[in-house]
XYZ file of C-alpha atoms in Angstrom:
568
model
C 23.501 23.479 7.408
C 23.791 21.978 3.935
C 27.438 21.063 3.370
C 29.286 20.628 0.097
C 28.912 16.834 0.088
C 25.127 17.143 0.317
C 25.069 19.672 -2.544
C 27.242 17.384 -4.673
C 25.179 14.284 -4.018
C 21.947 16.147 -4.654
C 23.104 17.715 -7.902
C 24.445 14.397 -9.138
C 21.000 12.937 -8.484
C 19.359 15.765 -10.437
C 21.730 15.219 -13.328
C 20.971 11.499 -13.485
C 17.235 12.076 -13.369
C 17.425 14.718 -16.109
C 19.620 12.424 -18.199
C 17.044 9.629 -17.822
C 14.289 11.859 -19.187
C 16.418 12.912 -22.141
C 17.567 9.367 -22.906
C 14.013 8.043 -22.825
C 12.892 10.771 -25.209
C 15.785 10.059 -27.581
C 14.986 6.339 -27.525
C 11.206 6.632 -27.431
C 10.327 3.578 -29.525
C 12.695 1.345 -27.562
C 11.563 2.379 -24.098
C 7.816 2.551 -24.670
C 7.081 -1.097 -23.959
C 5.249 0.326 -20.942
C 3.894 3.845 -20.564
C 6.203 5.852 -18.341
C 6.447 9.218 -16.609
C 9.566 10.960 -15.335
C 10.346 13.528 -12.647
C 11.539 16.328 -14.930
C 10.737 19.556 -13.077
C 10.155 17.695 -9.811
C 13.751 16.547 -9.293
C 14.737 18.938 -6.487
C 11.914 18.224 -4.052
C 12.161 14.485 -4.698
C 15.911 14.461 -4.174
C 15.576 16.507 -1.003
C 13.240 13.968 0.593
C 14.886 10.797 -0.721
C 18.316 11.761 0.608
C 16.963 12.102 4.148
C 15.250 8.731 4.496
C 16.729 5.895 6.557
C 16.569 2.112 6.031
C 13.940 1.725 8.783
C 11.627 4.218 7.051
C 8.822 3.344 4.667
C 8.254 5.227 1.420
C 5.307 5.294 -0.963
C 6.528 7.088 -4.106
C 4.141 7.830 -6.938
C 4.657 7.122 -10.619
C 6.631 10.325 -11.318
C 9.131 9.771 -8.515
C 12.202 8.338 -10.228
C 14.331 11.022 -8.531
C 13.266 9.706 -5.110
C 14.264 6.192 -6.152
C 17.689 7.385 -7.275
C 18.097 9.399 -4.083
C 17.510 6.403 -1.801
C 20.262 4.477 -3.585
C 18.750 2.799 -6.650
C 20.879 2.815 -9.782
C 19.642 4.065 -13.165
C 19.904 0.484 -14.417
C 17.493 -0.695 -11.710
C 14.873 1.726 -12.980
C 15.565 0.822 -16.603
C 15.074 -2.885 -15.940
C 11.508 -2.087 -14.929
C 11.076 0.324 -17.835
C 12.046 -2.457 -20.264
C 10.039 -5.131 -18.367
C 13.091 -7.287 -17.704
C 13.195 -10.411 -15.554
C 15.643 -8.862 -13.084
C 13.555 -5.736 -12.538
C 14.152 -5.389 -8.759
C 10.666 -4.054 -8.114
C 8.234 -6.324 -9.942
C 10.183 -8.793 -12.075
C 8.938 -7.089 -15.232
C 5.278 -7.095 -14.196
C 4.616 -3.419 -13.705
C 5.086 0.062 -15.171
C 8.183 2.206 -14.818
C 8.575 3.857 -11.404
C 6.038 1.536 -9.789
C 8.395 0.301 -7.093
C 8.257 -2.280 -4.338
C 11.428 -2.787 -2.360
C 12.600 -4.733 0.658
C 16.378 -4.154 0.664
C 17.952 -4.033 4.122
C 19.999 -0.903 3.387
C 17.183 1.194 1.907
C 13.769 2.489 2.954
C 11.066 -0.132 2.526
C 8.550 0.333 -0.280
C 5.482 -1.920 -0.078
C 3.544 -2.603 -3.263
C 1.211 0.083 -4.508
C -0.884 0.268 -7.639
C -0.569 3.039 -10.224
C -0.426 5.623 -7.497
C -3.105 8.222 -8.153
C -4.066 8.581 -4.504
C -4.703 4.923 -3.689
C -1.308 4.735 -1.965
C -2.346 7.144 0.803
C -4.374 4.582 2.741
C -1.754 1.772 2.739
C 0.914 4.361 3.625
C -1.188 5.618 6.522
C -1.704 1.962 7.482
C 2.074 1.617 7.885
C 2.106 4.686 10.131
C -0.798 3.250 12.127
C 1.192 0.035 12.478
C 4.110 2.031 13.883
C 1.721 3.786 16.283
C 0.328 0.434 17.405
C 3.745 -1.162 17.944
C 4.981 1.790 19.967
C 1.862 1.816 22.152
C 2.120 -1.945 22.735
C 5.918 -1.965 23.254
C 6.578 -4.093 20.183
C 10.030 -3.558 18.688
C 10.507 -1.978 15.254
C 13.414 -4.415 14.739
C 15.811 -1.630 13.852
C 19.321 -1.174 15.212
C 19.016 2.580 14.774
C 17.964 4.702 17.765
C 15.944 6.913 15.405
C 12.295 6.005 15.133
C 10.956 5.158 11.659
C 8.620 7.386 9.696
C 6.469 7.026 6.595
C 6.649 9.243 3.517
C 3.658 9.231 1.176
C 4.284 11.089 -2.071
C 1.275 12.443 -3.943
C 0.562 14.427 -7.066
C -1.620 17.452 -6.381
C -4.445 16.278 -8.650
C -5.100 13.111 -6.659
C -5.730 14.995 -3.422
C -9.328 15.431 -4.564
C -9.824 11.647 -4.203
C -12.087 10.586 -1.326
C -9.534 8.026 -0.132
C -7.092 10.879 0.560
C -9.587 12.341 2.991
C -9.905 8.998 4.772
C -6.116 8.796 5.134
C -5.751 12.371 6.386
C -8.609 11.820 8.844
C -6.980 8.768 10.470
C -3.510 10.331 10.489
C -4.857 13.385 12.280
C -7.147 11.415 14.590
C -4.458 9.061 15.867
C -1.477 11.393 15.373
C 0.465 9.052 13.127
C 4.150 9.484 12.142
C 3.682 10.224 8.452
C 4.845 12.888 6.002
C 2.526 13.569 3.082
C 4.569 15.165 0.296
C 2.302 16.786 -2.309
C 4.063 17.767 -5.528
C 1.905 20.437 -7.126
C 2.561 21.075 -10.821
C -0.918 22.457 -11.441
C -2.061 19.729 -13.836
C -4.139 16.548 -13.818
C -3.564 15.265 -17.344
C -5.025 17.920 -19.629
C -7.204 19.521 -16.945
C -5.495 22.211 -14.920
C -5.912 23.244 -11.292
C -8.310 26.088 -12.052
C -10.761 23.605 -13.583
C -10.581 20.862 -10.964
C -9.575 22.165 -7.529
C -11.332 24.603 -5.222
C -8.179 24.995 -3.148
C -4.563 23.820 -3.005
C -3.536 20.716 -1.094
C -2.005 23.002 1.537
C -5.313 24.807 2.057
C -7.245 21.536 2.067
C -4.974 19.811 4.580
C -5.107 22.826 6.881
C -8.746 21.960 7.546
C -7.803 18.718 9.326
C -7.318 19.426 13.010
C -4.020 17.829 14.019
C -2.456 17.719 10.536
C 0.194 20.433 10.204
C 0.589 21.785 6.669
C 3.336 23.913 5.128
C 3.887 25.136 1.574
C 7.282 25.619 -0.096
C 8.993 26.270 -3.427
C 9.846 22.760 -4.588
C 12.315 24.041 -7.180
C 14.630 25.546 -4.550
C 16.939 22.884 -3.147
C 18.020 24.840 -0.075
C 14.438 25.672 0.891
C 13.205 22.136 0.144
C 15.998 20.297 1.962
C 15.777 22.585 5.000
C 11.974 22.405 5.290
C 11.919 18.637 4.853
C 14.749 18.184 7.341
C 12.730 20.074 9.952
C 9.507 18.181 9.136
C 11.169 14.766 9.231
C 12.917 15.565 12.511
C 9.607 16.666 14.017
C 7.819 13.496 12.912
C 10.615 11.248 14.218
C 10.548 12.902 17.613
C 6.959 14.065 18.140
C 5.159 11.239 16.249
C 2.584 13.356 14.429
C 1.601 13.926 10.777
C 2.788 16.786 8.565
C 1.888 17.677 4.976
C 4.427 19.489 2.800
C 2.972 21.137 -0.303
C 5.676 21.836 -2.900
C 5.046 23.942 -6.009
C 6.910 22.578 -9.036
C 6.703 22.797 -12.835
C 5.996 19.761 -15.022
C 8.719 19.915 -17.679
C 8.031 16.647 -19.443
C 4.985 14.850 -20.793
C 2.268 13.669 -18.415
C 3.339 10.206 -19.579
C 5.034 8.913 -22.693
C 1.548 8.280 -24.091
C 0.133 11.766 -23.425
C 2.420 14.367 -24.978
C 2.666 17.855 -23.489
C 2.625 19.595 -26.873
C -0.905 18.321 -27.489
C -2.526 20.531 -24.873
C -0.108 22.534 -22.671
C -0.435 26.308 -22.969
C 1.948 27.182 -20.135
C 5.222 25.649 -21.239
C 7.207 28.896 -21.395
C 6.138 29.851 -17.891
C 6.860 26.327 -16.597
C 10.339 26.320 -18.145
C 11.106 29.629 -16.451
C 10.855 27.760 -13.115
C 13.187 24.901 -14.122
C 14.939 23.707 -10.911
C 18.037 22.565 -12.809
C 19.675 25.951 -13.581
C 18.533 27.207 -10.174
C 20.473 24.444 -8.444
C 23.522 25.030 -10.591
C 23.471 28.617 -9.393
C 23.200 27.459 -5.761
C 26.255 25.251 -6.256
C 28.185 28.173 -7.690
C 27.218 30.267 -4.667
C 28.418 27.526 -2.321
C 31.973 26.990 -3.503
C 31.660 24.871 -6.665
C 33.653 25.882 -9.744
C 32.259 25.653 -13.290
C 34.601 22.732 -13.962
C 33.356 20.845 -10.886
C 29.742 21.361 -11.886
C 30.396 20.248 -15.466
C 32.253 17.134 -14.248
C 29.218 16.071 -12.201
C 26.975 16.536 -15.257
C 29.273 14.536 -17.544
C 29.631 11.641 -15.095
C 25.848 11.449 -14.720
C 25.237 11.346 -18.488
C 27.884 8.671 -18.971
C 26.498 6.566 -16.121
C 22.970 6.714 -17.506
C 24.099 5.847 -21.034
C 26.207 2.875 -19.854
C 23.383 1.568 -17.658
C 20.951 1.762 -20.576
C 23.211 -0.383 -22.748
C 23.443 -2.972 -19.969
C 19.706 -2.937 -19.256
C 18.849 -3.577 -22.889
C 20.925 -6.773 -22.822
C 19.231 -8.109 -19.674
C 17.133 -11.260 -19.780
C 13.418 -11.041 -20.489
C 10.874 -12.892 -18.332
C 9.750 -16.321 -19.514
C 6.091 -17.292 -20.035
C 6.359 -19.459 -16.912
C 7.214 -16.380 -14.823
C 3.701 -15.102 -15.425
C 2.249 -17.769 -13.155
C 4.321 -17.278 -10.011
C 3.552 -15.400 -6.773
C -0.230 -15.343 -6.931
C 0.058 -16.364 -3.281
C 2.801 -16.795 -0.715
C 3.182 -20.400 0.542
C 0.990 -21.124 3.551
C 2.098 -23.313 6.464
C -1.447 -24.674 6.813
C -1.832 -27.716 4.581
C -3.499 -30.309 6.824
C -6.393 -30.377 9.239
C -5.015 -30.499 12.781
C -6.400 -30.394 16.311
C -9.645 -31.610 17.817
C -12.776 -30.734 15.876
C -15.185 -32.307 18.376
C -13.592 -32.484 21.839
C -15.147 -34.926 24.260
C -17.604 -33.237 26.595
C -17.655 -29.956 24.686
C -20.963 -28.150 24.365
C -22.659 -26.959 21.225
C -22.347 -23.227 20.616
C -23.783 -20.832 18.077
C -21.722 -19.864 15.066
C -21.026 -16.283 16.130
C -19.445 -17.516 19.360
C -17.124 -19.860 17.467
C -15.774 -16.834 15.568
C -15.544 -14.726 18.709
C -13.674 -17.424 20.626
C -11.298 -18.037 17.711
C -10.278 -14.378 17.627
C -9.938 -14.251 21.402
C -7.584 -17.249 21.319
C -5.562 -15.679 18.508
C -5.211 -12.343 20.305
C -4.366 -13.965 23.624
C -1.405 -15.757 22.045
C -0.123 -13.135 19.597
C 0.340 -9.465 20.428
C 0.809 -8.597 16.759
C -2.851 -9.397 16.085
C -5.459 -6.678 16.416
C -9.088 -6.059 15.453
C -10.659 -2.888 14.106
C -13.729 -1.746 12.197
C -16.994 0.061 12.770
C -18.564 -0.483 16.205
C -16.310 -3.378 17.215
C -14.951 -1.420 20.193
C -15.780 -1.772 23.845
C -19.146 -0.032 23.943
C -20.881 -2.483 21.604
C -18.525 -5.241 20.513
C -20.006 -5.403 17.016
C -23.599 -4.970 15.883
C -23.933 -8.769 15.985
C -21.877 -9.044 19.200
C -19.241 -10.777 17.076
C -16.490 -8.881 18.921
C -18.134 -8.766 22.351
C -15.757 -8.394 25.358
C -12.603 -8.297 23.198
C -11.840 -4.620 23.851
C -12.271 -5.156 27.577
C -9.878 -8.114 27.479
C -7.200 -6.692 25.187
C -7.502 -2.929 25.459
C -8.517 -0.058 23.205
C -5.297 -0.088 21.183
C -5.835 -3.672 20.056
C -9.602 -3.523 19.506
C -10.873 -0.172 18.291
C -13.577 1.585 16.327
C -12.864 3.279 13.024
C -14.775 6.077 11.340
C -17.249 5.121 8.617
C -14.621 4.604 5.929
C -14.523 1.137 4.431
C -11.676 1.991 2.069
C -9.401 2.747 5.019
C -10.529 -0.335 6.958
C -9.594 -2.576 4.023
C -6.583 -0.769 2.556
C -4.817 0.008 5.825
C -4.177 -3.710 6.238
C -1.563 -3.465 3.458
C 0.507 -1.174 5.666
C -0.221 -2.981 8.916
C 0.899 -6.258 7.365
C 4.029 -4.609 5.930
C 5.292 -3.758 9.420
C 4.725 -7.302 10.656
C 1.272 -7.077 12.203
C -1.746 -9.336 11.671
C -4.817 -7.135 11.224
C -8.272 -8.658 11.515
C -10.753 -6.114 10.207
C -14.475 -5.990 9.656
C -16.800 -4.423 7.128
C -19.988 -4.141 9.139
C -22.338 -5.338 6.377
C -21.503 -6.878 3.010
C -23.772 -4.240 1.461
C -21.194 -1.593 2.387
C -18.069 -3.332 1.107
C -18.204 -1.397 -2.168
C -16.289 1.717 -1.010
C -13.525 -0.678 0.099
C -13.474 -2.689 -3.116
C -10.936 -0.419 -4.817
C -8.436 -1.075 -2.024
C -9.282 -4.785 -1.913
C -8.738 -5.175 -5.651
C -5.914 -2.766 -6.495
C -3.837 -2.884 -3.321
C -4.594 -5.953 -1.189
C -5.123 -8.694 -3.765
C -2.310 -7.728 -6.148
C 0.434 -6.976 -3.652
C 2.102 -10.382 -3.641
C 1.938 -10.836 -7.397
C 3.032 -7.369 -8.497
C 5.817 -7.147 -5.910
C 7.168 -10.439 -7.277
C 6.465 -12.152 -3.969
C 8.066 -9.567 -1.669
C 4.940 -8.119 -0.043
C 2.061 -10.556 0.484
C -0.676 -8.953 2.577
C -1.398 -11.010 5.676
C -4.873 -9.927 6.765
C -8.330 -11.251 7.589
C -11.410 -9.374 6.399
C -14.623 -10.368 8.167
C -17.786 -9.684 6.158
C -21.228 -10.368 7.707
C -23.289 -11.306 4.655
C -26.718 -12.369 3.472
C -30.321 -11.977 4.562
C -31.565 -12.225 8.114
C -34.650 -11.077 9.982
C -35.651 -7.598 8.819
C -32.459 -6.599 7.060
C -34.189 -5.168 4.018
C -32.488 -4.276 0.712
C -29.475 -2.520 2.242
C -28.495 -5.022 4.919
C -29.093 -8.354 3.193
C -26.825 -8.429 0.139
C -24.740 -11.370 -1.019
C -21.549 -10.184 -2.711
C -19.568 -13.407 -2.964
C -19.985 -13.692 -6.754
C -18.040 -10.439 -7.139
C -15.378 -10.835 -4.457
C -14.622 -14.473 -5.256
C -13.580 -13.439 -8.763
C -10.743 -11.260 -7.484
C -7.516 -13.109 -8.102
C -5.107 -13.050 -5.161
C -7.717 -13.401 -2.414
C -8.603 -16.507 -0.442
C -12.294 -16.857 0.372
C -14.014 -18.685 3.228
C -17.810 -19.023 3.447
C -18.449 -21.505 6.293
C -21.819 -23.133 6.934
C -21.307 -23.974 10.601
C -19.454 -22.831 13.684
C -16.812 -25.558 13.696
C -15.762 -24.733 10.148
C -15.746 -21.009 10.922
C -13.428 -21.446 13.895
C -11.051 -23.754 12.022
C -10.964 -21.502 8.968
C -10.457 -18.391 11.109
C -7.356 -20.008 12.574
C -6.144 -20.996 9.100
C -6.736 -17.452 7.865
C -4.727 -16.035 10.761
C -1.799 -18.342 10.014
C -1.945 -17.680 6.261
C 0.467 -15.023 4.902
C -2.113 -14.070 2.257
C -5.300 -11.956 2.363
C -8.408 -13.874 3.405
C -12.025 -12.753 3.157
C -14.376 -14.607 5.501
C -18.062 -14.323 4.678
C -20.062 -14.905 7.842
C -23.751 -15.408 7.102
C -25.852 -13.319 9.451
C -28.734 -15.776 9.256
C -26.465 -18.509 10.650
C -24.879 -16.476 13.473
C -27.507 -17.312 16.083
C -29.414 -20.163 14.346
C -32.684 -18.315 14.940
C -33.823 -18.441 11.315
C -35.889 -21.612 10.637
C -33.727 -24.340 9.110
C -30.392 -23.027 10.416
C -29.915 -25.189 13.504
C -27.232 -27.103 11.625
C -24.937 -24.092 11.910
C -24.712 -24.709 15.660
C -21.917 -27.143 16.415
C -19.669 -28.518 19.092
C -16.914 -25.946 19.462
C -13.520 -27.234 18.312
C -10.524 -27.103 20.614
C -8.134 -24.156 20.550
C -5.622 -26.077 18.443
C -8.107 -26.893 15.661
C -7.131 -25.576 12.211
C -9.006 -26.319 8.991
C -7.022 -25.695 5.804
C -8.471 -23.969 2.783
C -9.478 -26.238 -0.061
C -10.481 -29.198 2.103
C -14.029 -30.418 1.467
C -16.240 -31.780 4.218
C -17.431 -35.193 3.019
C -21.011 -35.536 4.177
C -21.894 -38.601 2.119
C -19.723 -40.921 0.060
C -20.947 -43.158 -2.730
C -20.256 -46.843 -2.449
C -17.142 -47.904 -4.299
C -17.705 -48.921 -7.908
C -14.241 -49.479 -9.298
C -15.467 -50.665 -12.700
C -17.773 -47.730 -13.352
C -17.347 -44.023 -13.904
C -19.144 -41.916 -11.289
C -19.693 -38.210 -10.767
C -20.199 -35.950 -7.779
C -22.563 -32.979 -7.923
C -21.782 -29.984 -5.698
C -24.472 -27.334 -5.259
C-alpha cells in the first residue's frame, strides 16, 4: 500500500527534478561548463526505485538519473556543485560530468565510481553482486546493522543493452544467481537513432533469453505501477538472492544532452509529451486525498528550493590547479622491502611456483582474497599450472572458472573491491586482454581519481605474457607498451621468481589496481638462457615494494666526476 507520505515525498522529488531541468535550460550558458543530461520524462521510475533503497545497498545510476540521486537523499545543490565543476562537488570534486556520481555516505546507498555510463557500469555493478554472493557463501559479514540483506541496482538506458558487456553481466548474474536489479529505462532513442533502427528486440525480450534472469516490463510513467512492481522485485531479490530485470517504458522529454538538442532531429515530440509522467502523478495525488492547494504547495516549495540552491552553488569555491594532481593512487602501506629474500637452506624453485606459493599464502591468511579467471579452477589449475591445487585447498567459491569474457574478469574487480574483497584475477594470455581493456581503462584505472579518492580499486590482474615454445602469433604477444601507459595502474614485470613473489605480496597489500605481467618463457626456465629466472624462494613474510630497483652492479665511487647509469 502506498500511503500519503510516500506520495508526497515522491511528488516532491518529481517537482525538484523537473525544476532542475527547467532551471538548467533557462541558464544554459552558465550551466554548460560540462555537458549534462537530465531525467525529464524518466522522473517517476527513478523516484520509485531511489526511494526504496537502503544504506547497505549499492547503486549504479546512469548519466540521466538525477531523480534517483535526489530520491536517495542528495540535495539539488549537491548535484549543481558537480554541474558547475566546483571543488566541493560531493561526487568527484569537480572532475566529472553532471550526474556521474560516486558516493560513500553512511546514511545512503553506496555508489562506486563509474565512467560515462553507457553500459560499462553493468559489469562493475554485477561485480558488487558477485561480492555479496561470495561473502554470504563464505560467512563474511556485510558490516550492516540492518537485518535486511543488501542488493545492487544497476540503471541502464535501453540503447546500451546492445553492448556486448551487458551480455557478459547478464550471463554471470544468471549463472551465479546474484542479488541484482537491472533497471532499464526505455525511451526508444539512442541519440538520433531510434529503436526501430538499432534494436531487434526490447531489453525485456532480450533479457528473457537468459535462463535464470527474471524479466518484467512496466509503464515507467505510472508511479503506482512503478513503485509497486519495484517494491515486489526488490523484496524478492533481498530474500531469494536472484537477479531481476525491470524494463520501464518512458518518454524522453528533454534533450539527449545539453550539447545534442532534441529539436534538431526528434520527430515524436508530441507523442512523447502525451506520456508526460508529471500530470499523471498529479492526477494520482488528487485521487489519493490531496487537494489542489496541497499539490501546488509542494510544487512551489520545490521550485524555491532549487532556485535557492542554484544561487548557493554558483558562489561555491572552484578547484585549484593543485587539485588536479591528487588521488591518482591511494597511499600504500608498502614502502620498504621487508622479510627474508633468501632464507637459509631454502631450495631454488621455478618462477611459476613462486607465484603459486605467494597466492596460496595470501589466501590462507585472508578469507577476503579470491582467485578467478578462465581455467584456473580445480580441474586444471591454469593452463600453465599457475593456480594448481588452489581450488582443492580453498574451495570452489574462492577459486573458480569464469566464462570466456575478459571484460567481466577485469571489470568485476571494481565491484568486488567496493564490498571489501581482494580479487586476484587472470587473463589467460596477454593476447586476449583487449576485450578487457575498456574496463581496465575506463573503470579500474580511473576509479580512485574520478571518485576524488573514495573508491580505489584494490585488485591484482595476472597476465601471462610474451613468447614461449610454440605459442605462435596469438599466444605470444607483449602488450606492456600499451598497458603501462594507462594512468592509475601499477605495473609489475618481474624477471625472476623471488621478485615475482615479493611483488605479488606488495600488490595484494596495495589498495590500488596492479597488473602483473608474468613472462611465460620464464615460468619454467625451459627456454635457453632463462635459468636466471629460477631463484631461492623468499620466506612468507617477504614483500618487495614497487619502485625499488635491484642493484646488480654499482660503479665505483667517483665523487668529483659526473656519472650516468644506463637502464635497458
